[in-house]
CSV table of C-alpha atoms in Angstrom, one decimal:
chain,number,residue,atom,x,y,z
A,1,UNK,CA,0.0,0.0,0.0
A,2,UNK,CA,0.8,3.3,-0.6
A,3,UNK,CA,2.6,5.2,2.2
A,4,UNK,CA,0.3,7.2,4.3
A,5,UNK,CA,1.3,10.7,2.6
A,6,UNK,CA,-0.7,14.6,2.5
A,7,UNK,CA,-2.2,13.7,-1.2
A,8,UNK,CA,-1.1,10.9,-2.3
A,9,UNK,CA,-3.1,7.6,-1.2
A,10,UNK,CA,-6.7,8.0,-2.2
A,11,UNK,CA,-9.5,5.8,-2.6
A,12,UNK,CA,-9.6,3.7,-5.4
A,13,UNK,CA,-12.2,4.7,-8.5
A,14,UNK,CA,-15.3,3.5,-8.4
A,15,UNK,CA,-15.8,1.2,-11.2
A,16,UNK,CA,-17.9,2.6,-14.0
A,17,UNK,CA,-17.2,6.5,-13.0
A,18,UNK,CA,-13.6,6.8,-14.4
A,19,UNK,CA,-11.3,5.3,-16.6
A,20,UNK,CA,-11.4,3.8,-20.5
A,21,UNK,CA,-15.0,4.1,-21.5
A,22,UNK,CA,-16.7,5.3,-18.4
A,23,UNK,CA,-18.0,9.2,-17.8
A,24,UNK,CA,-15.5,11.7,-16.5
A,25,UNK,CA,-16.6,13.5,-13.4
A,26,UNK,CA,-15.6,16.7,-14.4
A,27,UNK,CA,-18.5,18.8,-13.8
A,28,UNK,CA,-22.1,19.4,-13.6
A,29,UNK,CA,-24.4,17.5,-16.5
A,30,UNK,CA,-24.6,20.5,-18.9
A,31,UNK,CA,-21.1,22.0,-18.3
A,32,UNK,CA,-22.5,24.6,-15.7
A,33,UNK,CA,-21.6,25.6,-12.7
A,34,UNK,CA,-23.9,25.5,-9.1
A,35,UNK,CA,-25.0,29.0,-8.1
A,36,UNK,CA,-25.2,29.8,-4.2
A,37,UNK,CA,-26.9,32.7,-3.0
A,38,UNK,CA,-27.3,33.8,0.4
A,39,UNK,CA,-28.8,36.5,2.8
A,40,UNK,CA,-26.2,39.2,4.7
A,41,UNK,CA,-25.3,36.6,7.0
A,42,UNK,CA,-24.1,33.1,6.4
A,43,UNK,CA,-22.6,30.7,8.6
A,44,UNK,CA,-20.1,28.8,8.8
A,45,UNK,CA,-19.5,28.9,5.2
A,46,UNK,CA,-18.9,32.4,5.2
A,47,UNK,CA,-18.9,36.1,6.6
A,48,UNK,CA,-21.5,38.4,7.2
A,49,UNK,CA,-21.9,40.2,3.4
A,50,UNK,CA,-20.4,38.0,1.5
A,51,UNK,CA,-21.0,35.9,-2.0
A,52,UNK,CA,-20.4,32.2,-1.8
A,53,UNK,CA,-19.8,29.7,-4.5
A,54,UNK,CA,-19.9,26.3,-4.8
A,55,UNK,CA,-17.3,25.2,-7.3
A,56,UNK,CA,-17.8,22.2,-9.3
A,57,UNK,CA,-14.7,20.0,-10.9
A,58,UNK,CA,-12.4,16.9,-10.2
A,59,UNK,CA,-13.3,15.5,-6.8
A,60,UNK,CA,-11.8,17.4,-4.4
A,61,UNK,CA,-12.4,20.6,-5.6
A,62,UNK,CA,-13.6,22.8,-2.9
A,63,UNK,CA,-16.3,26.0,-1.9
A,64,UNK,CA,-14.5,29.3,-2.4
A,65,UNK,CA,-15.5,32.3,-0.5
A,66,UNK,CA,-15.4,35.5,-2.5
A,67,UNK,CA,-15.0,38.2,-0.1
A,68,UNK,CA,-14.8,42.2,-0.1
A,69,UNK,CA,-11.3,43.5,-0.3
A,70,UNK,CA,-9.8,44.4,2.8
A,71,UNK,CA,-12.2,42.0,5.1
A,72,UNK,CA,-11.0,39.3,7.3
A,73,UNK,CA,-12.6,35.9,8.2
A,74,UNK,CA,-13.7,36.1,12.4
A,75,UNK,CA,-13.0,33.1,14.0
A,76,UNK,CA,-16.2,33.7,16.6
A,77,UNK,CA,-18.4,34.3,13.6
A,78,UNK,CA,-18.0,30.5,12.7
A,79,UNK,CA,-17.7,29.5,16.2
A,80,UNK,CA,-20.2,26.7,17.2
A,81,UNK,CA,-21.9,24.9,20.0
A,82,UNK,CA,-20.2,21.4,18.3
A,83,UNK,CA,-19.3,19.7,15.2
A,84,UNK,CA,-20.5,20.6,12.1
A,85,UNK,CA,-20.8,19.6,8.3
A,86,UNK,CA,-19.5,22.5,6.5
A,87,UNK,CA,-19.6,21.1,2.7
A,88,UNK,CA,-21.2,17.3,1.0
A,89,UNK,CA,-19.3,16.1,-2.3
A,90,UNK,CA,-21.0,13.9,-4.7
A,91,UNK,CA,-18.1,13.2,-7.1
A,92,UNK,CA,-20.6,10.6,-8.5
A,93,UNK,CA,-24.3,9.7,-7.1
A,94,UNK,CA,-27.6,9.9,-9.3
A,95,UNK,CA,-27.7,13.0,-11.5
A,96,UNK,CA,-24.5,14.9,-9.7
A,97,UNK,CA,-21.0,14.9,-10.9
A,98,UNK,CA,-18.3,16.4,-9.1
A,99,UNK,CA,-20.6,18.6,-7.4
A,100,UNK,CA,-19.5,20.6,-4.3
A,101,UNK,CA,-22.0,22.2,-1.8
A,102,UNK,CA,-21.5,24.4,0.9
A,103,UNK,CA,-23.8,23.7,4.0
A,104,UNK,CA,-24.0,26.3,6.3
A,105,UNK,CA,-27.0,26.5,9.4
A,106,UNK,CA,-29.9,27.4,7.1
A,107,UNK,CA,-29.3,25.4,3.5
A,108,UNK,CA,-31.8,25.3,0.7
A,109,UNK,CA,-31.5,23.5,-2.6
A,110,UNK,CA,-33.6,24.4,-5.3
A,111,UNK,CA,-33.8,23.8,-8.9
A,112,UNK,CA,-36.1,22.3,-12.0
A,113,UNK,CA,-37.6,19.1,-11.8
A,114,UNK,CA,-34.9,15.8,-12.4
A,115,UNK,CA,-32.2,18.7,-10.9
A,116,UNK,CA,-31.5,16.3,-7.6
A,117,UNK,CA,-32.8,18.4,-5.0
A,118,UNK,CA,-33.9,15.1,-3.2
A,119,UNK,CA,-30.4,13.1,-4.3
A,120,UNK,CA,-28.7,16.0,-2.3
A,121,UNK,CA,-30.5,15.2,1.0
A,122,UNK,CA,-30.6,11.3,0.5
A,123,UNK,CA,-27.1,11.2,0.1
A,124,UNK,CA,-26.3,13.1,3.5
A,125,UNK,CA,-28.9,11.0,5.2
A,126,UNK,CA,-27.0,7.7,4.2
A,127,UNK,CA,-23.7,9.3,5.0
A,128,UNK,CA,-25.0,10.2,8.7
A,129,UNK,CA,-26.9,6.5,8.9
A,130,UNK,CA,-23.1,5.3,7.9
A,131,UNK,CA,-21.7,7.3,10.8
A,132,UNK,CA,-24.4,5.7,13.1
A,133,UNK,CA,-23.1,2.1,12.1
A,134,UNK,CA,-25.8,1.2,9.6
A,135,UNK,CA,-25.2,-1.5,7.2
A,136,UNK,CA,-24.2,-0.6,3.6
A,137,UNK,CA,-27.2,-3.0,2.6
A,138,UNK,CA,-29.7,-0.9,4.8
A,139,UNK,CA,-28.8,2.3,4.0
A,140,UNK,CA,-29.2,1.9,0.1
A,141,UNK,CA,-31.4,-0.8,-0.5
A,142,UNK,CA,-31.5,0.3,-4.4
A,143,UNK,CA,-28.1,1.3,-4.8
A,144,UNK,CA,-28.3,1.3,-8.8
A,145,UNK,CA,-30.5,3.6,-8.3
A,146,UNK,CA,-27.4,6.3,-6.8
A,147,UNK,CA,-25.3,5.1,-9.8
A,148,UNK,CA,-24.9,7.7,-12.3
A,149,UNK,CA,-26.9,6.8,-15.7
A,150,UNK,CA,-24.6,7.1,-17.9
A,151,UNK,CA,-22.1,5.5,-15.9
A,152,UNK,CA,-20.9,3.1,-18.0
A,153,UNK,CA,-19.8,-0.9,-16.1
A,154,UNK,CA,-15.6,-1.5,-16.2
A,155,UNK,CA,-14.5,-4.8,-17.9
A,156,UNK,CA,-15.8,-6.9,-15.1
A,157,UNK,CA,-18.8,-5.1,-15.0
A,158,UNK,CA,-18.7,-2.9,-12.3
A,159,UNK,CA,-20.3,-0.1,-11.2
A,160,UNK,CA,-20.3,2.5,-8.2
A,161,UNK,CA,-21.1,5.8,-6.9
A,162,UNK,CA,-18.9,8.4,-4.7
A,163,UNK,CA,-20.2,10.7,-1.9
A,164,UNK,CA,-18.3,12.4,0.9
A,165,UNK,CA,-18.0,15.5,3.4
A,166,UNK,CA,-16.2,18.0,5.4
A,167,UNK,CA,-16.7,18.5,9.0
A,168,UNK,CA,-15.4,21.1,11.2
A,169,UNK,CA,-14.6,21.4,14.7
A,170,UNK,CA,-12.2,20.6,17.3
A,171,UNK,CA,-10.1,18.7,14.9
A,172,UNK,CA,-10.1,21.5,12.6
A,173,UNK,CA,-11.4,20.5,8.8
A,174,UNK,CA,-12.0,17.1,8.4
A,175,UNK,CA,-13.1,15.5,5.0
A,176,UNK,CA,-14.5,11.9,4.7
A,177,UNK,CA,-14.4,10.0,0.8
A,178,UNK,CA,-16.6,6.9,0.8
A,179,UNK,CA,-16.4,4.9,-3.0
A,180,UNK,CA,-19.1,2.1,-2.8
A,181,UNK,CA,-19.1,-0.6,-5.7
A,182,UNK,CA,-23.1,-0.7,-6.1
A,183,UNK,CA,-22.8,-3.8,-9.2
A,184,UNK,CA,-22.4,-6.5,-9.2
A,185,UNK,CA,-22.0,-6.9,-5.3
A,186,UNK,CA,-22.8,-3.6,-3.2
A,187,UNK,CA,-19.7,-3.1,-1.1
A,188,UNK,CA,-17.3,0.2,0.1
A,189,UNK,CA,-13.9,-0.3,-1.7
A,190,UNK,CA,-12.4,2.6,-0.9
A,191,UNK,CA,-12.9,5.2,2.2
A,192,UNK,CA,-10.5,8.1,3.3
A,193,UNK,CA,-10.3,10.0,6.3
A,194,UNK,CA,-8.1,13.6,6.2
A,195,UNK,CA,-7.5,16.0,8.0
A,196,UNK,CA,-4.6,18.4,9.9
A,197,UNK,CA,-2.2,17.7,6.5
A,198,UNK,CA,-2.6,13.9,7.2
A,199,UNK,CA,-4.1,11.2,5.4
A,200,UNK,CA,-5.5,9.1,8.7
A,201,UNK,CA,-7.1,6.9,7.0
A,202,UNK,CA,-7.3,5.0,3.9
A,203,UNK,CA,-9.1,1.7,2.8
A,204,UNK,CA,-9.0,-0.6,-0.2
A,205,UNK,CA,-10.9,-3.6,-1.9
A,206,UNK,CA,-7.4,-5.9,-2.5
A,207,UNK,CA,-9.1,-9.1,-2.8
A,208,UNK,CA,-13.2,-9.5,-4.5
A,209,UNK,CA,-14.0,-13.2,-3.5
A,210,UNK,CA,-13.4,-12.1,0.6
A,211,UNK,CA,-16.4,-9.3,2.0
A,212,UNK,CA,-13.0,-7.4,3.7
A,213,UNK,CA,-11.2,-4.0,2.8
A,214,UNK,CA,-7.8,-3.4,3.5
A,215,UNK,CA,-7.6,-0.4,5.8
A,216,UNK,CA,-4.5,1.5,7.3
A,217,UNK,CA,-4.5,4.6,9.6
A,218,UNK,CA,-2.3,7.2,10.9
A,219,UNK,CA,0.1,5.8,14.2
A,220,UNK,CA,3.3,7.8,13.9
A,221,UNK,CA,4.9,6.0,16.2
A,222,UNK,CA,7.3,3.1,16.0
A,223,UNK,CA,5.1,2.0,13.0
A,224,UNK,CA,4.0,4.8,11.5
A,225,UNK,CA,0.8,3.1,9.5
A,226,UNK,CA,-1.0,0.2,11.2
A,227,UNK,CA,-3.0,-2.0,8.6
A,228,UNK,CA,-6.1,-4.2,9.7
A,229,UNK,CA,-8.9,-6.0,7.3
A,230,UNK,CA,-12.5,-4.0,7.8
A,231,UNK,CA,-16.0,-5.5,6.8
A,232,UNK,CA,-16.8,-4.0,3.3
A,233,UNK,CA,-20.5,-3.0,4.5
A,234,UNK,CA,-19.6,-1.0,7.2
A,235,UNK,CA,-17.9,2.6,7.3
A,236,UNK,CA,-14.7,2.2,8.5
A,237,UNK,CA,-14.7,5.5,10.1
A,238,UNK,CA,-17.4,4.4,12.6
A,239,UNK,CA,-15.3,1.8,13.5
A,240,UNK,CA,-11.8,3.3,14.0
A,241,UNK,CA,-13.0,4.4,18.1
A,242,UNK,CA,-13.2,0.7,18.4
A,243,UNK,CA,-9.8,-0.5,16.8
A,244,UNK,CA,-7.6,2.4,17.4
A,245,UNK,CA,-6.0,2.4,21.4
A,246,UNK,CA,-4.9,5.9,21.5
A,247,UNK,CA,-1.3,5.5,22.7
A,248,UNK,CA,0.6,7.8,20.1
A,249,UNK,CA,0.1,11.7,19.2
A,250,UNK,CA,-1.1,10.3,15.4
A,251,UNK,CA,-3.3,7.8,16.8
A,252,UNK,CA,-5.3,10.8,19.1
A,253,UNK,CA,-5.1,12.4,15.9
A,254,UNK,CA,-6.9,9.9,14.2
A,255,UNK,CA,-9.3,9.7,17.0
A,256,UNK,CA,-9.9,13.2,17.1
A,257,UNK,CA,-11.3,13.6,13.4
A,258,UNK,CA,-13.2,10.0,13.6
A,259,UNK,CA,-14.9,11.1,16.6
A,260,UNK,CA,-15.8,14.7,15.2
A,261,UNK,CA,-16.9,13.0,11.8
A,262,UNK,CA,-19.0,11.0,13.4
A,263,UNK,CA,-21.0,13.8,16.4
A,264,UNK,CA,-21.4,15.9,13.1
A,265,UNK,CA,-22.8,13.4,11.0
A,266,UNK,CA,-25.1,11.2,13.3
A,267,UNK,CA,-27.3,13.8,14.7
A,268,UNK,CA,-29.7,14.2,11.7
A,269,UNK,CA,-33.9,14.0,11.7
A,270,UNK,CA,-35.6,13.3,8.5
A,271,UNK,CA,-38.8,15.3,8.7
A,272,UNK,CA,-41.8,14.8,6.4
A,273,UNK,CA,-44.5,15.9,7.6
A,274,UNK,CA,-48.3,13.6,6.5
A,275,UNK,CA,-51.1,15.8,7.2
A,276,UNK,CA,-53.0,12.9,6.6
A,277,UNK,CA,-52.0,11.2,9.2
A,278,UNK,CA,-51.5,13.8,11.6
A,279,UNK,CA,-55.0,14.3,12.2
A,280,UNK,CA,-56.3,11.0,14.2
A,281,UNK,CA,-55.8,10.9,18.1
A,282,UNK,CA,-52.7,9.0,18.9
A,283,UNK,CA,-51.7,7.2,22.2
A,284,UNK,CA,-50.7,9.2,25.5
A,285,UNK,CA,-47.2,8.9,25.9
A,286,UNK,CA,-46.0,8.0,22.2
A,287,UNK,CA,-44.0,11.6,22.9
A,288,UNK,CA,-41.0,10.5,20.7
A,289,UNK,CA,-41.6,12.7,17.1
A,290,UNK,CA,-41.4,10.3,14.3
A,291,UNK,CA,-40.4,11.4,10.6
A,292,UNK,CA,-43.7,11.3,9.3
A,293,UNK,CA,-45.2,13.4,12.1
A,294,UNK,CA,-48.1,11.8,13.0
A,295,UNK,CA,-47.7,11.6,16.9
A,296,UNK,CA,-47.4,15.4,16.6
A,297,UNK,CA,-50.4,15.2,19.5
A,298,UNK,CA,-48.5,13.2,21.9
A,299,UNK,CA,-45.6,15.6,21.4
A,300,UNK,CA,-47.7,18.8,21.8
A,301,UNK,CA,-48.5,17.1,25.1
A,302,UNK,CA,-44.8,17.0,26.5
A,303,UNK,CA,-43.8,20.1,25.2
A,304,UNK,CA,-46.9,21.7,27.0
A,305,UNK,CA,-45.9,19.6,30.6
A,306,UNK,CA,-42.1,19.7,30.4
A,307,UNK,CA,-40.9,22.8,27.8
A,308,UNK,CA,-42.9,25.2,28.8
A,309,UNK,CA,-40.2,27.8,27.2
A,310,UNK,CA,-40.0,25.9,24.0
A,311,UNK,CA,-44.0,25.4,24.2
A,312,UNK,CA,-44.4,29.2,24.6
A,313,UNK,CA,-42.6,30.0,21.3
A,314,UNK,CA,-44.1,27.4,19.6
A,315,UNK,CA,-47.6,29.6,20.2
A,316,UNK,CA,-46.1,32.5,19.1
A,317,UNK,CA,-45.0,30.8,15.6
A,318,UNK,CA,-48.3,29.1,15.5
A,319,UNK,CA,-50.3,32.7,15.4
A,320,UNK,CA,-47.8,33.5,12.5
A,321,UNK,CA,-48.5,30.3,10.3
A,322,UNK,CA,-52.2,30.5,11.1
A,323,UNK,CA,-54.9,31.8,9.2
A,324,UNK,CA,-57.4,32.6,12.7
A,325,UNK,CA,-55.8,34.4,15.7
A,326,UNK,CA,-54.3,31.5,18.1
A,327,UNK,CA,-54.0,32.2,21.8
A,328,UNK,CA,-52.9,28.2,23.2
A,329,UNK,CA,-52.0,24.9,22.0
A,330,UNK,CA,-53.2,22.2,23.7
A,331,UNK,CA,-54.3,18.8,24.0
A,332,UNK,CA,-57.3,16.6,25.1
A,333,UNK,CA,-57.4,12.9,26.5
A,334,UNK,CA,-59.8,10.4,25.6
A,335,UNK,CA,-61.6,8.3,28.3
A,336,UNK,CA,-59.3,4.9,26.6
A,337,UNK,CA,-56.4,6.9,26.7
A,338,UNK,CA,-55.5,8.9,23.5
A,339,UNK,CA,-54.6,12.3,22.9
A,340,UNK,CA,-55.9,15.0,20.5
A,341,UNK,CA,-54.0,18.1,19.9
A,342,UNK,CA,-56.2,21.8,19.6
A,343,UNK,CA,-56.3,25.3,18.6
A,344,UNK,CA,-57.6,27.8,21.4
A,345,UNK,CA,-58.8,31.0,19.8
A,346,UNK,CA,-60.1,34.3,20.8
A,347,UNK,CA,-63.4,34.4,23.2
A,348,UNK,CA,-62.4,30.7,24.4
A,349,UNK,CA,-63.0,28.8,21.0
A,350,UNK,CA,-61.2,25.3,20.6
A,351,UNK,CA,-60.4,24.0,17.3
A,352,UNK,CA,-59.0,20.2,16.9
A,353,UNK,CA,-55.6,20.3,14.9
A,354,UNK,CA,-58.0,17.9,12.6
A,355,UNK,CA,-60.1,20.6,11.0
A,356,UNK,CA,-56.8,22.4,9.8
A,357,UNK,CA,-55.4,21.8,6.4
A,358,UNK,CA,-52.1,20.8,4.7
A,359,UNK,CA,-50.3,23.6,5.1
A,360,UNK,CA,-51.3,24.7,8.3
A,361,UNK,CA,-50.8,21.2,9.9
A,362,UNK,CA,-47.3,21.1,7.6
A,363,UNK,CA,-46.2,24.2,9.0
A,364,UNK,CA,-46.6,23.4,12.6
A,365,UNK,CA,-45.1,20.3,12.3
A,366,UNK,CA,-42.1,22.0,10.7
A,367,UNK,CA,-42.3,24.7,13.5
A,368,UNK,CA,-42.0,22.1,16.2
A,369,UNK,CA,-39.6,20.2,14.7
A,370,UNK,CA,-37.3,23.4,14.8
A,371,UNK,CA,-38.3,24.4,18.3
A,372,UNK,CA,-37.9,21.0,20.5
A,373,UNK,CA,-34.4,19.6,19.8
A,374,UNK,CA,-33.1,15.9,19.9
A,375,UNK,CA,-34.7,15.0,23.1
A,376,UNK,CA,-38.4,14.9,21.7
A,377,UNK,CA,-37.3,13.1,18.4
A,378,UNK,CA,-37.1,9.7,17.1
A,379,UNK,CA,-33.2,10.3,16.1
A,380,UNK,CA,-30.4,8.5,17.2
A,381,UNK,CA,-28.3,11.0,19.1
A,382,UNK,CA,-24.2,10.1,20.0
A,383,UNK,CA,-25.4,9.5,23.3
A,384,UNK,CA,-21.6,9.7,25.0
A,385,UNK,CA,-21.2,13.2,24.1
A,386,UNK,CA,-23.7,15.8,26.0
A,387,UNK,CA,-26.1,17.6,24.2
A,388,UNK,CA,-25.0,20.6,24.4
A,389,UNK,CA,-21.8,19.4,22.2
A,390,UNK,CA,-23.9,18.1,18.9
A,391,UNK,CA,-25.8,19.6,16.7
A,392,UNK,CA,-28.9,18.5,15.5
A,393,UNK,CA,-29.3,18.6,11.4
A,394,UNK,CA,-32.8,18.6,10.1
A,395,UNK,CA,-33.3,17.5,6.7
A,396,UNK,CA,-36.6,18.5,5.1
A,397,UNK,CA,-37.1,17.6,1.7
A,398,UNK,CA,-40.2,19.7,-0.1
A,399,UNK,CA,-39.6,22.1,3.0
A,400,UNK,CA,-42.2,25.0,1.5
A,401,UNK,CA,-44.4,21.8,0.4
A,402,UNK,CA,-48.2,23.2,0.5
A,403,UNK,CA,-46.6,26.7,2.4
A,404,UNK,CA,-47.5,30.4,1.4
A,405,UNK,CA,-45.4,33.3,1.3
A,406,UNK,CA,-46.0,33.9,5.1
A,407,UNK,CA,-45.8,30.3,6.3
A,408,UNK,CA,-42.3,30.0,4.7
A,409,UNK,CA,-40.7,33.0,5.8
A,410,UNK,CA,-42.0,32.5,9.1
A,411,UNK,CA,-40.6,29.2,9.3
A,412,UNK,CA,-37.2,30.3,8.0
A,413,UNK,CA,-37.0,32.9,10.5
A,414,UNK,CA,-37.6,30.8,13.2
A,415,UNK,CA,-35.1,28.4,11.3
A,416,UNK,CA,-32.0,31.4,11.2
A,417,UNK,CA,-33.2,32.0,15.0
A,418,UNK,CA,-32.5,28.3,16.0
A,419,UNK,CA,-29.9,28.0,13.8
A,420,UNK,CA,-27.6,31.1,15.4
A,421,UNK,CA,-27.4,29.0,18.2
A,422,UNK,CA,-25.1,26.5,16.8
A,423,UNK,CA,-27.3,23.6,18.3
A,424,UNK,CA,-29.8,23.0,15.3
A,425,UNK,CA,-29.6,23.4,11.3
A,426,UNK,CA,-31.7,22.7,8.6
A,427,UNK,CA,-31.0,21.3,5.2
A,428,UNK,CA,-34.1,21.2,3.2
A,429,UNK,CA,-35.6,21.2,-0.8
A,430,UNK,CA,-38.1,24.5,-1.8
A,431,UNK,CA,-39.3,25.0,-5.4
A,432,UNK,CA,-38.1,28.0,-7.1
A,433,UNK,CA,-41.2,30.0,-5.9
A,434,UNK,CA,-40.6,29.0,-2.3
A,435,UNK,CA,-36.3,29.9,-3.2
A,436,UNK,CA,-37.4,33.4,-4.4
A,437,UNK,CA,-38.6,34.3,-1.1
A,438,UNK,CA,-36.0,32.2,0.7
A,439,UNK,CA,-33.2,34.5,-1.0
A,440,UNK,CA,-34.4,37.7,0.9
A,441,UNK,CA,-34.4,36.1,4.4
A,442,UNK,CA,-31.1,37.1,5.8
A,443,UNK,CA,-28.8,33.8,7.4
A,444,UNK,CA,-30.2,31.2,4.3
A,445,UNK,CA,-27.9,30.2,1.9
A,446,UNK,CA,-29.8,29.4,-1.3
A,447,UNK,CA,-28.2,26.5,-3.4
A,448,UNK,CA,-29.4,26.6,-7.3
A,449,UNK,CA,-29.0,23.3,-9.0
């Protein structure tokens, strides 16, 4: 193998992206470049007043940050309460070639139909469920499906797709590279793992007929690489905390940027909000929010009991979002034990959360999502770091689904508002009506695919 050099060992290509007779991933289908666009203040990715770009090319290529002459990057500006994903690559997954975004605490992806707005968030949901320990299998159960069309198989007909990130934090910037054969057998061949100059980790399929990569990380000691065979379904990353003792300065090193990989990665809730399904009274106590929302009563029911904080500002976003003056939210209890959330209105008028439509309903779930934190969702938090160390990611695909113009910039408000706390972000999909109005809301970064 390859010594463990800054820039020289990388993952190997994934078959079918590159080399003789396969697609280069040079750039963008269509040759053109992704446009960012963001309000006064943007962060991490950048300064307060500034333009930011994400630049497409050769994997690796990374997000510039065009600034006024004469200003300085703060340090405290980008300062936050743990670690973060500042940038997702997908050098190769469904309709995206060498594509680099920047992902800052408010993110928005827009674009025409068949852009990959939704292939944005699906592949940073399977890089966090990698982080957690999820099986390869489980994460893309139709991995052809993330192989680039017109991707053509190598000689043994093989085919693959490429995705990665950059975190930052305590370790400084950190990038993760995962290549994943998805044809004929769906496996990882290669992973790396960089960061502070080094290269701290590296794996690489050596030998098809066994389900093993060859992996080698950063010691700097008396050896200065230690190799290991790693399962070929599992992200080697998320492993490393379990194989690597921590004796020598490069094995804390290695450590270090595993660990903050993995906080910044794992704390992510999928929200998609069913009206449909939101509407029915659910059991008492079912007070963990699931993706699909529809425990939202049983939820309202803790918040009301145990945040009464968080509970009060949900109120105050719910007479934004609402079309009739809202003065409580509450919940009732069934005689066989169910809850049903309501509306109290002006003069003492209750209305069940069941006579309100889509976008009302969608918007409130959306609002509460924001508002309660890890603690009241069904997300699987690092639970050996404290709280107040992670941050919590919310990805929301069709996040202005069914919204008007005052729904959605009430929700992104409350989104920058969360978000300047360095405890929760959102990542989410808006059409280019919902983008238009996104792009005068100061702290979202608009990403036009």
């Amino acid at each position: 193998m390859t010594a463990l050099r800054p820039g020289v060992t990388t993952p190997p290509p994934v078959p079918g992206t590159s080399g003789p007779g396969a697609v280069a991933i040079a750039g963008v289908p269509g040759g053109e470049g992704v446009r960012v666009r963001t309000g006064p203040v943007v962060r991490p990715v950048a300064d307060a007043g500034t333009v930011v770009r994400a630049v497409t090319g050769a994997p690796g290529s990374t997000t510039e940050s065009l600034r006024p002459a004469g200003t300085r990057r703060s340090d405290s500006s980008v300062r936050t309460a743990g670690p973060v994903v500042t940038e997702l690559r997908l050098s190769a997954f469904a309709v995206h070639r060498g594509a680099t975004f920047p992902i800052g605490p408010v993110t928005l992806f827009t674009g025409p139909g068949g852009s990959g707005k939704s292939s944005v968030l699906r592949a940073y949901e399977a890089l966090a469920r990698l982080a957690g320990g999820d099986a390869l299998g489980a994460v893309f159960p139709d991995p052809a499906g993330c192989v680039p069309e017109s991707a053509a198989a190598d000689d043994q007909g093989r085919r693959g797709f490429r995705i990665g990130c950059t975190t930052d934090g305590p370790a400084g910037p950190v990038r993760l590279d995962v290549a994943v054969q998805a044809e004929p057998t769906l496996r990882i061949v290669g992973e790396r793992l960089t960061g502070g100059g080094e290269t701290l980790l590296t794996t690489a399929l050596r030998d098809p007929g066994r389900s093993m990569v060859q992996a080698a990380w950063h010691t700097a000691g008396a050896v200065p690489v230690t190799r290991a065979p790693l399962p070929d379904d599992r992200l080697g990353t998320a492993l490393l905390p379990l194989r690597v003792a921590g004796r020598t300065e490069g094995q804390l090193q290695v450590l270090a940027a595993a660990e903050q990989t993995i906080v910044a990665l794992r704390s992510v809730f999928s929200c998609e909000p069913r009206p449909s399904r939101m509407r029915a009274p659910v059991p008492a106590g079912d007070d963990r929010l699931r993706r699909g929302c529809d425990n939202l009563a049983a939820v309202l029911e803790r918040t009301h009991t145990r945040c009464v904080r968080r509970h009060a500002r949900l109120v105050a976003a719910a007479r934004v979002g609402c079309a009739r003056p809202v003065t409580t939210l509450g919940v009732e209890r069934s005689a066989d034990g169910l809850v049903r959330a309501t509306l109290g209105r002006d003069g003492g008028v209750t209305t069940p959360l069941g006579r309100l439509g889509d976008s009302e309903l969608r918007y409130l779930a959306h609002a509460l999502v924001l508002l309660i934190g890890p603690g009241a969702l069904a997300v699987d938090a690092v639970g050996e770091v404290p709280s107040a160390m992670q941050t919590l990611t919310v990805l929301a695909d069709g996040f202005d689904r069914d919204l008007d113009g005052r729904q959605l910039r009430g929700l992104l408000d409350l989104a920058v508002s969360v978000g300047a706390t360095g405890h929760i972000g959102l990542v989410g999909t808006v059409t280019e009506r919902g983008a238009a109005g996104a792009r005068e809301t100061a702290g979202v970064t608009v990403v036009d695919l």
